[in-house]
Short mmCIF file of C-alpha atoms and ligand atoms in Angstrom, two decimals:
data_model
loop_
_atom_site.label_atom_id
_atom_site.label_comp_id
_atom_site.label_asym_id
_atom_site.label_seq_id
_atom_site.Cartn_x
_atom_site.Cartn_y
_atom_site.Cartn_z
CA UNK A 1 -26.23 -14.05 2.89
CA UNK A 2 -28.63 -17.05 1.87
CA UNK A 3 -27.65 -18.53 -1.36
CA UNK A 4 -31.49 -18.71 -1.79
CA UNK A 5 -31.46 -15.06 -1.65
CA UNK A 6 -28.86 -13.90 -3.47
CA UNK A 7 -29.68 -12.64 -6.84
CA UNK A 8 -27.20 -14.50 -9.01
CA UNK A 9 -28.41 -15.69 -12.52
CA UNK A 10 -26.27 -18.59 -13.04
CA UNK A 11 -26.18 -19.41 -16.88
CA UNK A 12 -25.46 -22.63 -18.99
CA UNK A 13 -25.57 -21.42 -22.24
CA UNK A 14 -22.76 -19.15 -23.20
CA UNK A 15 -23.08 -16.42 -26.03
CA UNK A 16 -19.95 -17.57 -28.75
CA UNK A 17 -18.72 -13.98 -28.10
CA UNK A 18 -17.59 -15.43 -24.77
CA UNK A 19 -13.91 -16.83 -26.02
CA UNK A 20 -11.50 -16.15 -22.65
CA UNK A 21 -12.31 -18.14 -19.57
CA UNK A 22 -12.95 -14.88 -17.39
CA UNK A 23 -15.59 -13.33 -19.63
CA UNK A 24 -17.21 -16.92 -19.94
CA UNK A 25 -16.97 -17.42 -15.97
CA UNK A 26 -18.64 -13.83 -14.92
CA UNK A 27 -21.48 -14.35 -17.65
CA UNK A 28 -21.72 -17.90 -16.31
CA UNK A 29 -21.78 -17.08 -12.25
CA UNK A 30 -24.18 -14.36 -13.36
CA UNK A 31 -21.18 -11.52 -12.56
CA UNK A 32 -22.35 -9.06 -15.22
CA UNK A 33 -25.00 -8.67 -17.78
CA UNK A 34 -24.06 -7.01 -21.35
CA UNK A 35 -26.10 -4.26 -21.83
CA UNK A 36 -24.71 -3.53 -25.08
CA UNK A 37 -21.53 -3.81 -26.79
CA UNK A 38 -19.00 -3.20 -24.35
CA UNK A 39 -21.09 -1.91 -21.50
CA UNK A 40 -22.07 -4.09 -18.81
CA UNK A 41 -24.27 -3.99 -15.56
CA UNK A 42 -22.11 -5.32 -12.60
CA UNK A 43 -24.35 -7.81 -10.65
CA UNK A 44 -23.97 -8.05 -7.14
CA UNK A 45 -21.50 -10.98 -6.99
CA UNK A 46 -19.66 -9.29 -9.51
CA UNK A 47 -20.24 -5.96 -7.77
CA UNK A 48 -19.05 -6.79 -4.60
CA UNK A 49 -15.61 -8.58 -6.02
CA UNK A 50 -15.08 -5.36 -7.53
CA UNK A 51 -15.88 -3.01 -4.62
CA UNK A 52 -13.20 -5.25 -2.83
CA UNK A 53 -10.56 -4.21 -5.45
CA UNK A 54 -11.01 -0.73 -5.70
CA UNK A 55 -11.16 -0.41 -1.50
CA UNK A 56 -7.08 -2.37 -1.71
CA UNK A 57 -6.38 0.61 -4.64
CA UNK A 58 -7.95 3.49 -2.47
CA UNK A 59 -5.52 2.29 0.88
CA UNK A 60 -2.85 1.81 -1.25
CA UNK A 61 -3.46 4.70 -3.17
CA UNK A 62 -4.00 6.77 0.88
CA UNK A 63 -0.93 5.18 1.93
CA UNK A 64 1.10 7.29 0.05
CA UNK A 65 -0.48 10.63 0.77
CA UNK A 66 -2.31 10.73 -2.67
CA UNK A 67 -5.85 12.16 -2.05
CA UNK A 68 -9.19 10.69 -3.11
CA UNK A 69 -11.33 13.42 -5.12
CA UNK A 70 -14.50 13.18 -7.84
CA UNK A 71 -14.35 14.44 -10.98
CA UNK A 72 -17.30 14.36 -12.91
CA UNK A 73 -18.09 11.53 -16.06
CA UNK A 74 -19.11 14.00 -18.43
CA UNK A 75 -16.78 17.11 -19.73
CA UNK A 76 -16.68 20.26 -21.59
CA UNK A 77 -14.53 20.06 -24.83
CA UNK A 78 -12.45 23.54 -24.05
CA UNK A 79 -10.06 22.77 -21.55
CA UNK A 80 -9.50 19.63 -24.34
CA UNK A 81 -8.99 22.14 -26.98
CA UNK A 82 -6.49 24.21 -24.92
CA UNK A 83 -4.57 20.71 -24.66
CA UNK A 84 -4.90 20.55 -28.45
CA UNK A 85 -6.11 16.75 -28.04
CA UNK A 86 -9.65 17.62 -28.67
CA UNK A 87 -8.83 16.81 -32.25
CA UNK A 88 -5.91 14.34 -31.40
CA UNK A 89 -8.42 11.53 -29.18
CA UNK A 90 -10.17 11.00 -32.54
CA UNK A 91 -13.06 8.41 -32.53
CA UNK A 92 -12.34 7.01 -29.29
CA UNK A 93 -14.09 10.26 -27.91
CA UNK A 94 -17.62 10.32 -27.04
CA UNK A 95 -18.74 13.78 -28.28
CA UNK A 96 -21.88 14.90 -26.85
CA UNK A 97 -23.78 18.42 -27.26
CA UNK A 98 -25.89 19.71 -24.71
CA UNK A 99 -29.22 21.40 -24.82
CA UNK A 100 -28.01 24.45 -25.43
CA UNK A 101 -25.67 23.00 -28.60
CA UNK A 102 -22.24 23.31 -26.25
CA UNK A 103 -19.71 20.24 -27.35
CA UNK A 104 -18.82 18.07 -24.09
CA UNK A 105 -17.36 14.56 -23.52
CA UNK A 106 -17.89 11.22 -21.87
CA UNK A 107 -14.41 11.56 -20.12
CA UNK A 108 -11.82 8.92 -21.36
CA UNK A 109 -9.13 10.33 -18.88
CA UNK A 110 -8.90 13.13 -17.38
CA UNK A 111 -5.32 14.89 -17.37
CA UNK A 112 -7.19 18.19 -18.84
CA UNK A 113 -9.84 18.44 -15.82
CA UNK A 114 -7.61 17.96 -13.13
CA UNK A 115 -5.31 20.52 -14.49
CA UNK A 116 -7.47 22.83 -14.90
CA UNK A 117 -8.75 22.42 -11.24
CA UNK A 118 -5.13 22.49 -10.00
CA UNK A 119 -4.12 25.75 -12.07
CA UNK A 120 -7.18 27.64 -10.53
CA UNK A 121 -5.77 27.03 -6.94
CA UNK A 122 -2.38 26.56 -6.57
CA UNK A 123 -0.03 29.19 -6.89
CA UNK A 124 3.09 28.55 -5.02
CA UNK A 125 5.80 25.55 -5.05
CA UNK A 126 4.74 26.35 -1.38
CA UNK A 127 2.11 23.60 -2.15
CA UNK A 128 3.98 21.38 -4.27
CA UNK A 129 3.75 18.26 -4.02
CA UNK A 130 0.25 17.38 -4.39
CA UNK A 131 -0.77 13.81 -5.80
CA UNK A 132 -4.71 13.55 -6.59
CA UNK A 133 -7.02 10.77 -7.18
CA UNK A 134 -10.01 9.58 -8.47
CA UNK A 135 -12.00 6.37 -9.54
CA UNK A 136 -14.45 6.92 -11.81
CA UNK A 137 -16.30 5.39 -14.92
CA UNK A 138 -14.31 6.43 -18.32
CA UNK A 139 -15.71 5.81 -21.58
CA UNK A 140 -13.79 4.99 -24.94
CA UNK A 141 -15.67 4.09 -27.87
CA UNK A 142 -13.17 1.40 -28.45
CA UNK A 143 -13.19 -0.36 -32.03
CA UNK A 144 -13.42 -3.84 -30.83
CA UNK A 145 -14.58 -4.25 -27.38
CA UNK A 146 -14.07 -7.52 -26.33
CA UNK A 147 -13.19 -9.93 -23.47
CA UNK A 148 -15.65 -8.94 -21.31
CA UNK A 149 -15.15 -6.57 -19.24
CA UNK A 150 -11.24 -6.66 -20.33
CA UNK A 151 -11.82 -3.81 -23.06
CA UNK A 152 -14.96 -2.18 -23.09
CA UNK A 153 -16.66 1.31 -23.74
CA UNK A 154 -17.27 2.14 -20.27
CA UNK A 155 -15.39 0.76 -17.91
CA UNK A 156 -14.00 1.86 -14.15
CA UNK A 157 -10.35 3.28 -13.46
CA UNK A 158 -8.28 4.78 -10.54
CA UNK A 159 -6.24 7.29 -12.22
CA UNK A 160 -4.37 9.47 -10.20
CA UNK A 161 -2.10 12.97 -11.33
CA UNK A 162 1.31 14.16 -9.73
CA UNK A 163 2.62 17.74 -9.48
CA UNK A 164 5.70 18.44 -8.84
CA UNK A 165 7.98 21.65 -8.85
CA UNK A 166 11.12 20.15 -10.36
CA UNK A 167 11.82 16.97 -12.86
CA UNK A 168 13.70 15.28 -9.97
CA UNK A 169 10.91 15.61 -7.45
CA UNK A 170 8.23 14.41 -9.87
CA UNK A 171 10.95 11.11 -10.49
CA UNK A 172 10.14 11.14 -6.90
CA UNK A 173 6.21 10.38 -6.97
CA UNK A 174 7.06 8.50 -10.13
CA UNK A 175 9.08 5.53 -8.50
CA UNK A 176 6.33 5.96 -5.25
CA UNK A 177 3.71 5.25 -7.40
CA UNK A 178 5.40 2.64 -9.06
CA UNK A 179 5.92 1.36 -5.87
CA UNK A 180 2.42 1.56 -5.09
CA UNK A 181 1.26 -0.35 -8.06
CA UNK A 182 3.39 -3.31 -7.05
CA UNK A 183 2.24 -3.45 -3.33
CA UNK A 184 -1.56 -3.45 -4.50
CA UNK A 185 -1.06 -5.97 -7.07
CA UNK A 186 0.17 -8.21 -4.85
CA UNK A 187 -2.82 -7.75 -2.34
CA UNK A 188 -4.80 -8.63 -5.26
CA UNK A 189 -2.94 -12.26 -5.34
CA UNK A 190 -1.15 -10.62 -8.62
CA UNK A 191 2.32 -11.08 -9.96
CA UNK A 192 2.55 -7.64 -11.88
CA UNK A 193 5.79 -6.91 -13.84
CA UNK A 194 6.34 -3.46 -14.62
CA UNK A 195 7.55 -3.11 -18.22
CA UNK A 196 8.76 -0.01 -20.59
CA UNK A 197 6.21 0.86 -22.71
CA UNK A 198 5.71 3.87 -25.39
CA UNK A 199 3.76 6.91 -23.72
CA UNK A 200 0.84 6.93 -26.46
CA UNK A 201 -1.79 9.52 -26.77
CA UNK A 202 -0.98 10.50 -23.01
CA UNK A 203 2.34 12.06 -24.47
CA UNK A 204 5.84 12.35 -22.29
CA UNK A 205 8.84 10.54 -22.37
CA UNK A 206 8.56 8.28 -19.21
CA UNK A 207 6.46 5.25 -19.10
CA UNK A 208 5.58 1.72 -17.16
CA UNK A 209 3.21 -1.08 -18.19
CA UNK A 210 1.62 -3.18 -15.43
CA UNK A 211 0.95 -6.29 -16.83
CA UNK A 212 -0.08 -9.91 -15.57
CA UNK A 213 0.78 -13.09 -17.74
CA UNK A 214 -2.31 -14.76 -18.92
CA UNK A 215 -2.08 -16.66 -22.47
CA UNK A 216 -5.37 -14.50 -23.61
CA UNK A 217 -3.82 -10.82 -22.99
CA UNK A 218 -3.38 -8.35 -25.64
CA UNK A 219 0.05 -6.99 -24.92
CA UNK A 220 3.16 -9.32 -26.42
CA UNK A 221 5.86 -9.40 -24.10
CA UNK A 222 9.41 -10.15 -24.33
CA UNK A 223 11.68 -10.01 -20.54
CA UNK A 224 14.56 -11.60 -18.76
CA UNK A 225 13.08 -14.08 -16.37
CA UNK A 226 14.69 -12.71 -13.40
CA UNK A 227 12.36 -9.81 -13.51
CA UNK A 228 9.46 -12.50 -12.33
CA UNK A 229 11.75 -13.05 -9.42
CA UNK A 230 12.38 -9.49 -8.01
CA UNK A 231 11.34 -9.88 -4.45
CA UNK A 232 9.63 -6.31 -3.97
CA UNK A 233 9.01 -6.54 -0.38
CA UNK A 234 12.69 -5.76 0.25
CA UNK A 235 12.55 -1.89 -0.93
CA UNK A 236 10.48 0.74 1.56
CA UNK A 237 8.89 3.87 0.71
CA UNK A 238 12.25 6.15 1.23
CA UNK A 239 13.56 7.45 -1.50
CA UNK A 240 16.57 5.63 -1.65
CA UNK A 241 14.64 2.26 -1.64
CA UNK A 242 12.74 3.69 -4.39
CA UNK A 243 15.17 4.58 -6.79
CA UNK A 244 17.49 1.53 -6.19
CA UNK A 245 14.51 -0.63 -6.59
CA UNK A 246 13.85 1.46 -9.97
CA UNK A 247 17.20 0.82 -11.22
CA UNK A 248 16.57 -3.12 -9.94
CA UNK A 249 13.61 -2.93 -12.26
CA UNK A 250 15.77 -1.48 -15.30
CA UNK A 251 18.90 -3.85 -15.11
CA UNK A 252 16.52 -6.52 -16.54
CA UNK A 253 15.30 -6.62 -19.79
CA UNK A 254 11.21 -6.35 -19.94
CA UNK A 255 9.46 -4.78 -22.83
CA UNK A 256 6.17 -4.72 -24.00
CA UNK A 257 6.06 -5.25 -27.86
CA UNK A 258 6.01 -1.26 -29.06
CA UNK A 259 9.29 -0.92 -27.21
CA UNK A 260 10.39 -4.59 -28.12
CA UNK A 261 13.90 -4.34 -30.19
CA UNK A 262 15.15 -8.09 -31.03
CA UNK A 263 18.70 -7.69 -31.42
CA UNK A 264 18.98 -5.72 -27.92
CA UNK A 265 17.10 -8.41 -26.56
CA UNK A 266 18.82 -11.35 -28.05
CA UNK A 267 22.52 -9.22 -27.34
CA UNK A 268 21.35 -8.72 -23.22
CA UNK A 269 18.91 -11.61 -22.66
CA UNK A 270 20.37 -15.44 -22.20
CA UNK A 271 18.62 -17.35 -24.35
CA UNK A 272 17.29 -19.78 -21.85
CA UNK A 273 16.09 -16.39 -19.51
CA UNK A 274 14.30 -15.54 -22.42
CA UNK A 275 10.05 -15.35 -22.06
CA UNK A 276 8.14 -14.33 -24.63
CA UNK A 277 4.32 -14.56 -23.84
CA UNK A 278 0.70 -12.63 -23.48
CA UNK A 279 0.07 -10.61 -20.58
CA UNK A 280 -2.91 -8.21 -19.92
CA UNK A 281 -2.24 -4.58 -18.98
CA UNK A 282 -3.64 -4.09 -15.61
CA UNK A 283 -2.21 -0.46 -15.03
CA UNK A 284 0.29 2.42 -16.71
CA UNK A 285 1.78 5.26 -15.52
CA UNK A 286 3.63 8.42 -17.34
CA UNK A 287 6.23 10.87 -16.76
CA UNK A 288 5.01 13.68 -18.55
CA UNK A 289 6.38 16.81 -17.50
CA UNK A 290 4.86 20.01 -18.35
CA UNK A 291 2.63 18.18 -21.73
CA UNK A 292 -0.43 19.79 -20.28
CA UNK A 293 0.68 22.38 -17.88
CA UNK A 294 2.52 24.38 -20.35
CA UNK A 295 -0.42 24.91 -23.09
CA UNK A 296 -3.30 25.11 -20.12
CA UNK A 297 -0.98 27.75 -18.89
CA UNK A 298 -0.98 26.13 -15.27
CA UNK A 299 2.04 27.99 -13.91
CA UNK A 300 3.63 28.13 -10.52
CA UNK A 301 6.01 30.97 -8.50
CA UNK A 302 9.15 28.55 -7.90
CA UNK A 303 11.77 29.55 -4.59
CA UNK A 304 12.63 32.90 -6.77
CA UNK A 305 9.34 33.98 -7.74
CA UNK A 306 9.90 32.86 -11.43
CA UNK A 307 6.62 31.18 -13.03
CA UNK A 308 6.87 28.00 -14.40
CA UNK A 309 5.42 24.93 -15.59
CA UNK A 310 4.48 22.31 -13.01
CA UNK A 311 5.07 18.88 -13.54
CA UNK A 312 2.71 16.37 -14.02
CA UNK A 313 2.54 12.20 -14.04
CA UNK A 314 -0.91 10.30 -14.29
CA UNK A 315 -1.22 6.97 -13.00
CA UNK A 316 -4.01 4.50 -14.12
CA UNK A 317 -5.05 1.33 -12.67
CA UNK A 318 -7.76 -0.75 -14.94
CA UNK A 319 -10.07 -1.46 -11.57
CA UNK A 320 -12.85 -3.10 -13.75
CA UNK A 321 -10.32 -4.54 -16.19
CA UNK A 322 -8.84 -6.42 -12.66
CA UNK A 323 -11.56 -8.45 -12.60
CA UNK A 324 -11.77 -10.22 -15.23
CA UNK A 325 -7.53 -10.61 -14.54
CA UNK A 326 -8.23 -11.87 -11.75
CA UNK A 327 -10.50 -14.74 -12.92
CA UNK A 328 -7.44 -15.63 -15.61
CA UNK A 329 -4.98 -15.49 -13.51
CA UNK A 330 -7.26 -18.13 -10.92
CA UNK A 331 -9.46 -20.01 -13.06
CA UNK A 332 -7.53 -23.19 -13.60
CA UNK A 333 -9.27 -27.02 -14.79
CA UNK A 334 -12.77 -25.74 -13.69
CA UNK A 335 -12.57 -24.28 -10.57
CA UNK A 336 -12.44 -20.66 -9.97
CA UNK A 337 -10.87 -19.69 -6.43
CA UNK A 338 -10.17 -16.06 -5.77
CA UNK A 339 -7.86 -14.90 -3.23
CA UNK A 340 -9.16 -14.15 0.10
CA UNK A 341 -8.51 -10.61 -0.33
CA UNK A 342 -11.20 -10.24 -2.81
CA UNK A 343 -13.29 -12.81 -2.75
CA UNK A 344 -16.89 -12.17 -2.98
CA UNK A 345 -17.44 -13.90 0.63
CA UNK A 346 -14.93 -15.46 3.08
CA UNK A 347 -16.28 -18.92 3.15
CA UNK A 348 -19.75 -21.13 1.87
CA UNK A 349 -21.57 -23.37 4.31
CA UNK A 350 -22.70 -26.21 2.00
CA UNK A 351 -25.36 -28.82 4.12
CA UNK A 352 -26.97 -31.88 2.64
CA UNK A 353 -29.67 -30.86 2.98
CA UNK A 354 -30.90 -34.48 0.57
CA UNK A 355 -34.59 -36.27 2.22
CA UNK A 356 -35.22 -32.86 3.83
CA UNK A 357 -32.05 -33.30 6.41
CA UNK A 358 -33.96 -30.64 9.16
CA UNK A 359 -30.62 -31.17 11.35
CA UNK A 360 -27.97 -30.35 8.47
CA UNK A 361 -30.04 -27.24 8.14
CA UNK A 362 -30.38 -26.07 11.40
CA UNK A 363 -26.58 -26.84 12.00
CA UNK A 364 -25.67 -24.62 9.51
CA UNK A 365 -27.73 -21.74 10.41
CA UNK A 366 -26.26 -22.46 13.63
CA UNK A 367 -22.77 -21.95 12.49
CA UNK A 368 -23.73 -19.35 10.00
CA UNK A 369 -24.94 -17.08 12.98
CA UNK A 370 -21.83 -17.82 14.73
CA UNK A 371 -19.61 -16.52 12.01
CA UNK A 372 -21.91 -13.80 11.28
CA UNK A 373 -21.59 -12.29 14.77
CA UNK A 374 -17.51 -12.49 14.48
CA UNK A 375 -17.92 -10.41 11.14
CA UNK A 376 -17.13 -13.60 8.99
CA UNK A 377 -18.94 -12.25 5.53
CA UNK A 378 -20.29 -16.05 4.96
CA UNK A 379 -22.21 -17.43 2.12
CA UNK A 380 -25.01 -20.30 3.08
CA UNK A 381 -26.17 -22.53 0.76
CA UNK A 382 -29.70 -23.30 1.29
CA UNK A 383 -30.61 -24.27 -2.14
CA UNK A 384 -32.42 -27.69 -2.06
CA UNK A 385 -29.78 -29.43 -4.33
CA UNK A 386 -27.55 -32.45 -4.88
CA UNK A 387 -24.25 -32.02 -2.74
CA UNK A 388 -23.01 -32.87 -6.69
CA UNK A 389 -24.02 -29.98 -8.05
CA UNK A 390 -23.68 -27.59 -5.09
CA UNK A 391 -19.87 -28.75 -5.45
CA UNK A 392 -20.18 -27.79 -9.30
CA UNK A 393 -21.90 -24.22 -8.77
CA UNK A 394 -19.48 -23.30 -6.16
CA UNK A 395 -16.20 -24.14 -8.03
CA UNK A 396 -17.30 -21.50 -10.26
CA UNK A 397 -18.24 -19.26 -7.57
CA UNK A 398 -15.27 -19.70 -6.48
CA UNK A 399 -14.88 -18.66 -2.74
CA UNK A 400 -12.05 -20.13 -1.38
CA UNK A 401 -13.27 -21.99 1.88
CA UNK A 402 -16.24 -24.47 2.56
CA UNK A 403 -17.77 -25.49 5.36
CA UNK A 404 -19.44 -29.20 4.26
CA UNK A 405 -22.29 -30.20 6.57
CA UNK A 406 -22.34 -33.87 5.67
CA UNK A 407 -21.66 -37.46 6.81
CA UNK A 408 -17.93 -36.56 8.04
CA UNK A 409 -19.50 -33.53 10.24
CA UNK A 410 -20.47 -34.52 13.78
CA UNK A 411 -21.70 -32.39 16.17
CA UNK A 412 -19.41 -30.09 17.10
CA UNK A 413 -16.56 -30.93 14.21
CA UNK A 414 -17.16 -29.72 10.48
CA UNK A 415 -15.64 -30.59 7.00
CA UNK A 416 -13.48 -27.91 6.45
CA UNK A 417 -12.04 -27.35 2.86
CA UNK A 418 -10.33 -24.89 0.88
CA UNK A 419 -10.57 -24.78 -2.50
CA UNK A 420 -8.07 -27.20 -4.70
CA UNK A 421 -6.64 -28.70 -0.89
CA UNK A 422 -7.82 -31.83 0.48
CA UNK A 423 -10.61 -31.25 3.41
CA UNK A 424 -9.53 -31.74 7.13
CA UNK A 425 -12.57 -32.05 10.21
CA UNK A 426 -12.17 -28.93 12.77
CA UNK A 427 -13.95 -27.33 15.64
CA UNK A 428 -15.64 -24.29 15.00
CA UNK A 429 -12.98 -22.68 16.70
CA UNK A 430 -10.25 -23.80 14.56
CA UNK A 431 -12.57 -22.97 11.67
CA UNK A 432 -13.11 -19.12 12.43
CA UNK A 433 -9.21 -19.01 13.54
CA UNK A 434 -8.13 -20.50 9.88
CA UNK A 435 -10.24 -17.49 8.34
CA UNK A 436 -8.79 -15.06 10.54
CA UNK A 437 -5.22 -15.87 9.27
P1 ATP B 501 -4.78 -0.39 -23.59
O1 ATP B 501 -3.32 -0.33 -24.01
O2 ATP B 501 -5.17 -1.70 -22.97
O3 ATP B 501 -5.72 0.09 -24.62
P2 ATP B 501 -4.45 2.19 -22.51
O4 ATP B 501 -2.99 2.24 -22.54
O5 ATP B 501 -5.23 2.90 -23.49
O6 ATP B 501 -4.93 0.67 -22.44
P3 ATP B 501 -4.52 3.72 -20.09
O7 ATP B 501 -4.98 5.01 -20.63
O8 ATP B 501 -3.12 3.55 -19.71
O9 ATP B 501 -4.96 2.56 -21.07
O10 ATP B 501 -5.52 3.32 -18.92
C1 ATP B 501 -5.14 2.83 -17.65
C2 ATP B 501 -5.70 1.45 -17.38
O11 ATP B 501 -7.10 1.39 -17.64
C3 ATP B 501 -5.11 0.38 -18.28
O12 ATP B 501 -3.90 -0.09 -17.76
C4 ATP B 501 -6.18 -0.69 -18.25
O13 ATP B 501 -6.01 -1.51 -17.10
C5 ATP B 501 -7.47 0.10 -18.11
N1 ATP B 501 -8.15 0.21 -19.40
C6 ATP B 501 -7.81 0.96 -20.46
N2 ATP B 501 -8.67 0.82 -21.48
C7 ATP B 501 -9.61 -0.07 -21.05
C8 ATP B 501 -10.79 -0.63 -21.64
N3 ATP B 501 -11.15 -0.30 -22.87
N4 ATP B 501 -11.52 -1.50 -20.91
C9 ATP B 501 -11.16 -1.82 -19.66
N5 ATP B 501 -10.07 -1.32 -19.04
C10 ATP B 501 -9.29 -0.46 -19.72
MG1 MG B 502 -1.64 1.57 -21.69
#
């Protein structure tokens, strides 16, 4: 893509609304546009760094046998008043009536749909386990929407349901899907810490927070600072890895501040382990047994022909809500650098192009083509600009590698630079094998 071309309303003046760094960034690097209070259009910069997320959450998500499905945005109210949280959900609903006066929903979650699809066609533990998928705009007329994209009305979530014959086998997609969580956080360049939290208007007596540190999150958090050190990559998928790595997880104190008790923590905690700081919840997942099975009637023949309940988790990620994380968790002194798994392109070809320079230009093309035809997604910069203020535009851009085609280029030897390292002068060769790694 031609910078030239790219439709990307950078922005100098910021609304005073903007008060974190990420929401000031992706209004500034023309990310998203509000359209009104929290709802946004997602640009195509913005877009694209979320399409990247959601594609690591889907082959995370695939790895682990859960299947992708659609449910629809909008809903009917009476599989929500089977539930009984028709009335429960309160204002954070959006109620809508039809033409012909019927009550339905802007879907803030949707444990109620998916049951009711599963009750119509399972029948048998025979099927059991199944572990379904979506991600889909929710909406939630939220009080305060704020931050950005961070809490809004309408915003974009993976959520994902479990059922499960027995309490022990749903533990068993539980601590996969906890699992899960931690392996795609940390293709997102996250450090995620998985804390106990209270199970809310979801219900159930099982529940993990997924939260990133950031000094502007919402969620207080108190935890042992050995949790930050839990090296995740030595558990597997098998169940035994899972549930030792649960009970890893358990051993050390991490709470979020509904669950926070002070003199536990203070009695288990050494004082100088103990962290108490922001983070931002970036996913949650419940244990919640037969909460919605049992009064949607969504019953099962077990091994002896006896109907019961099935059991059910759900399993949000914040997809939307990970961009803006993202930004806080990378946006350090000015310069925004995501990590290569998501960045909006792989690397930016910035000529001088100062006095006209016809060769810088056609050099880079050159090189642009080059990386183009080894399926390098690469950014050129063809703007007829200072090199000062093509350096300023794309620290807030923020992809992680340049290629500078200035006075230290020659002919066949570029300025190579990543982001926040100092630059180094490589072949094209050694350029295209640094991006492959
Ligand atoms: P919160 O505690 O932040 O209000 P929640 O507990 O209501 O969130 P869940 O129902 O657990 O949220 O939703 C799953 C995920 O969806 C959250 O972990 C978060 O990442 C994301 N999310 C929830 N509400 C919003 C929102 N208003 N705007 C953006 N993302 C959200
Ligand atoms: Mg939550």
């Amino acid at each position: 893509m031609h910078l030239s071309k790219l439709f990307i309303p950078i922005t100098k003046s910021l609304p005073s609304e903007a008060k974190i760094k990420s929401h000031q960034l992706m209004l500034r690097t023309g990310m998203i546009k509000q359209s009104s209070a929290g709802i946004y259009s997602w640009l195509p910069l913005g877009f694209k760094v979320m399409k990247k997320i959601e594609q690591i959450v889907r082959e995370e998500q695939n790895l682990i046998g859960a299947q992708e499905m659609l449910m629809p945005t909008i809903q009917s109210s009476e599989i929500w008043k089977e539930s009984g949280r028709y009335d429960d959900y309160g204002e954070e609903m959006l109620r809508i009536k039809d033409r012909q006066g019927r009550e339905m929903l802007y879907g803030p979650t949707n444990e109620e749909l998916v049951t009711d699809i599963f009750r119509s066609s399972i029948k048998s533990y025979k099927s059991l386990p199944q572990l379904l998928y979506h991600i889909q705009w929710k909406f939630r007329d939220e009080i305060r929407p704020r931050f950005g994209v961070m809490r809004c009305k309408e915003f974009y979530m993976k959520d994902a349901y479990s059922f499960d014959l027995s309490d022990e086998d749903a533990k068993k997609s539980y601590n996969k899907m906890f699992y899960s969580y931690l392996k795609t956080f940390e293709r997102l360049g996250l450090k995620a810490i998985p804390m106990a939290a209270d199970t809310g208007p979801i219900g159930g007596d099982l529940s993990h927070e997924f939260v990133i540190l950031a000094e502007t999150g919402e969620s207080q958090i108190y935890a042992d600072k050995e949790i930050f050190e839990i090296d995740i990559n030595k558990y597997s998928y098998k169940d035994e890895s899972l549930k030792k790595m649960r009970e890893d997880f358990s051993n050390i104190y991490a709470a979020t501040d509904e669950k926070f008790n002070e003199d536990k923590f203070n009695k288990i905690v050494k004082k100088e382990n103990q962290v108490k700081t922001k983070g931002i919840e970036v996913g949650h997942i419940f244990y919640f047994g037969d909460k919605y099975s049992k009064p949607m009637n969504c019953l099962i023949d077990d091994k002896s022909g006896k109907k019961i309940s099935v059991k059910m988790g759900s399993y949000g990620i914040g997809v939307s809500r990970l961009v803006g994380a993202t930004i806080e968790a990378n946006y350090n002194n000015d310069v925004m650098k995501w990590p290569k798994s998501i960045s909006p392109f792989e690397v930016v070809i910035i000529p001088s192009l100062s006095k006209n320079n016809k060769e810088n230009f056609e050099k880079s093309e050159k090189i642009y083509k080059e990386l183009k035809k080894q399926n390098i997604d690469v950014l050129l910069d063809d703007v007829d600009e200072n090199m000062s203020n093509k350096f300023k535009k794309h620290d807030l851009i923020g992809v992680p590698y340049q290629i500078i085609i200035g006075s230290k280029s020659g002919n066949d030897k570029f300025e190579f630079k990543e982001l926040n390292e100092k630059s180094e002068v490589l072949s094209l060769d050694q350029i295209k094998t640094k991006l492959k790694t």
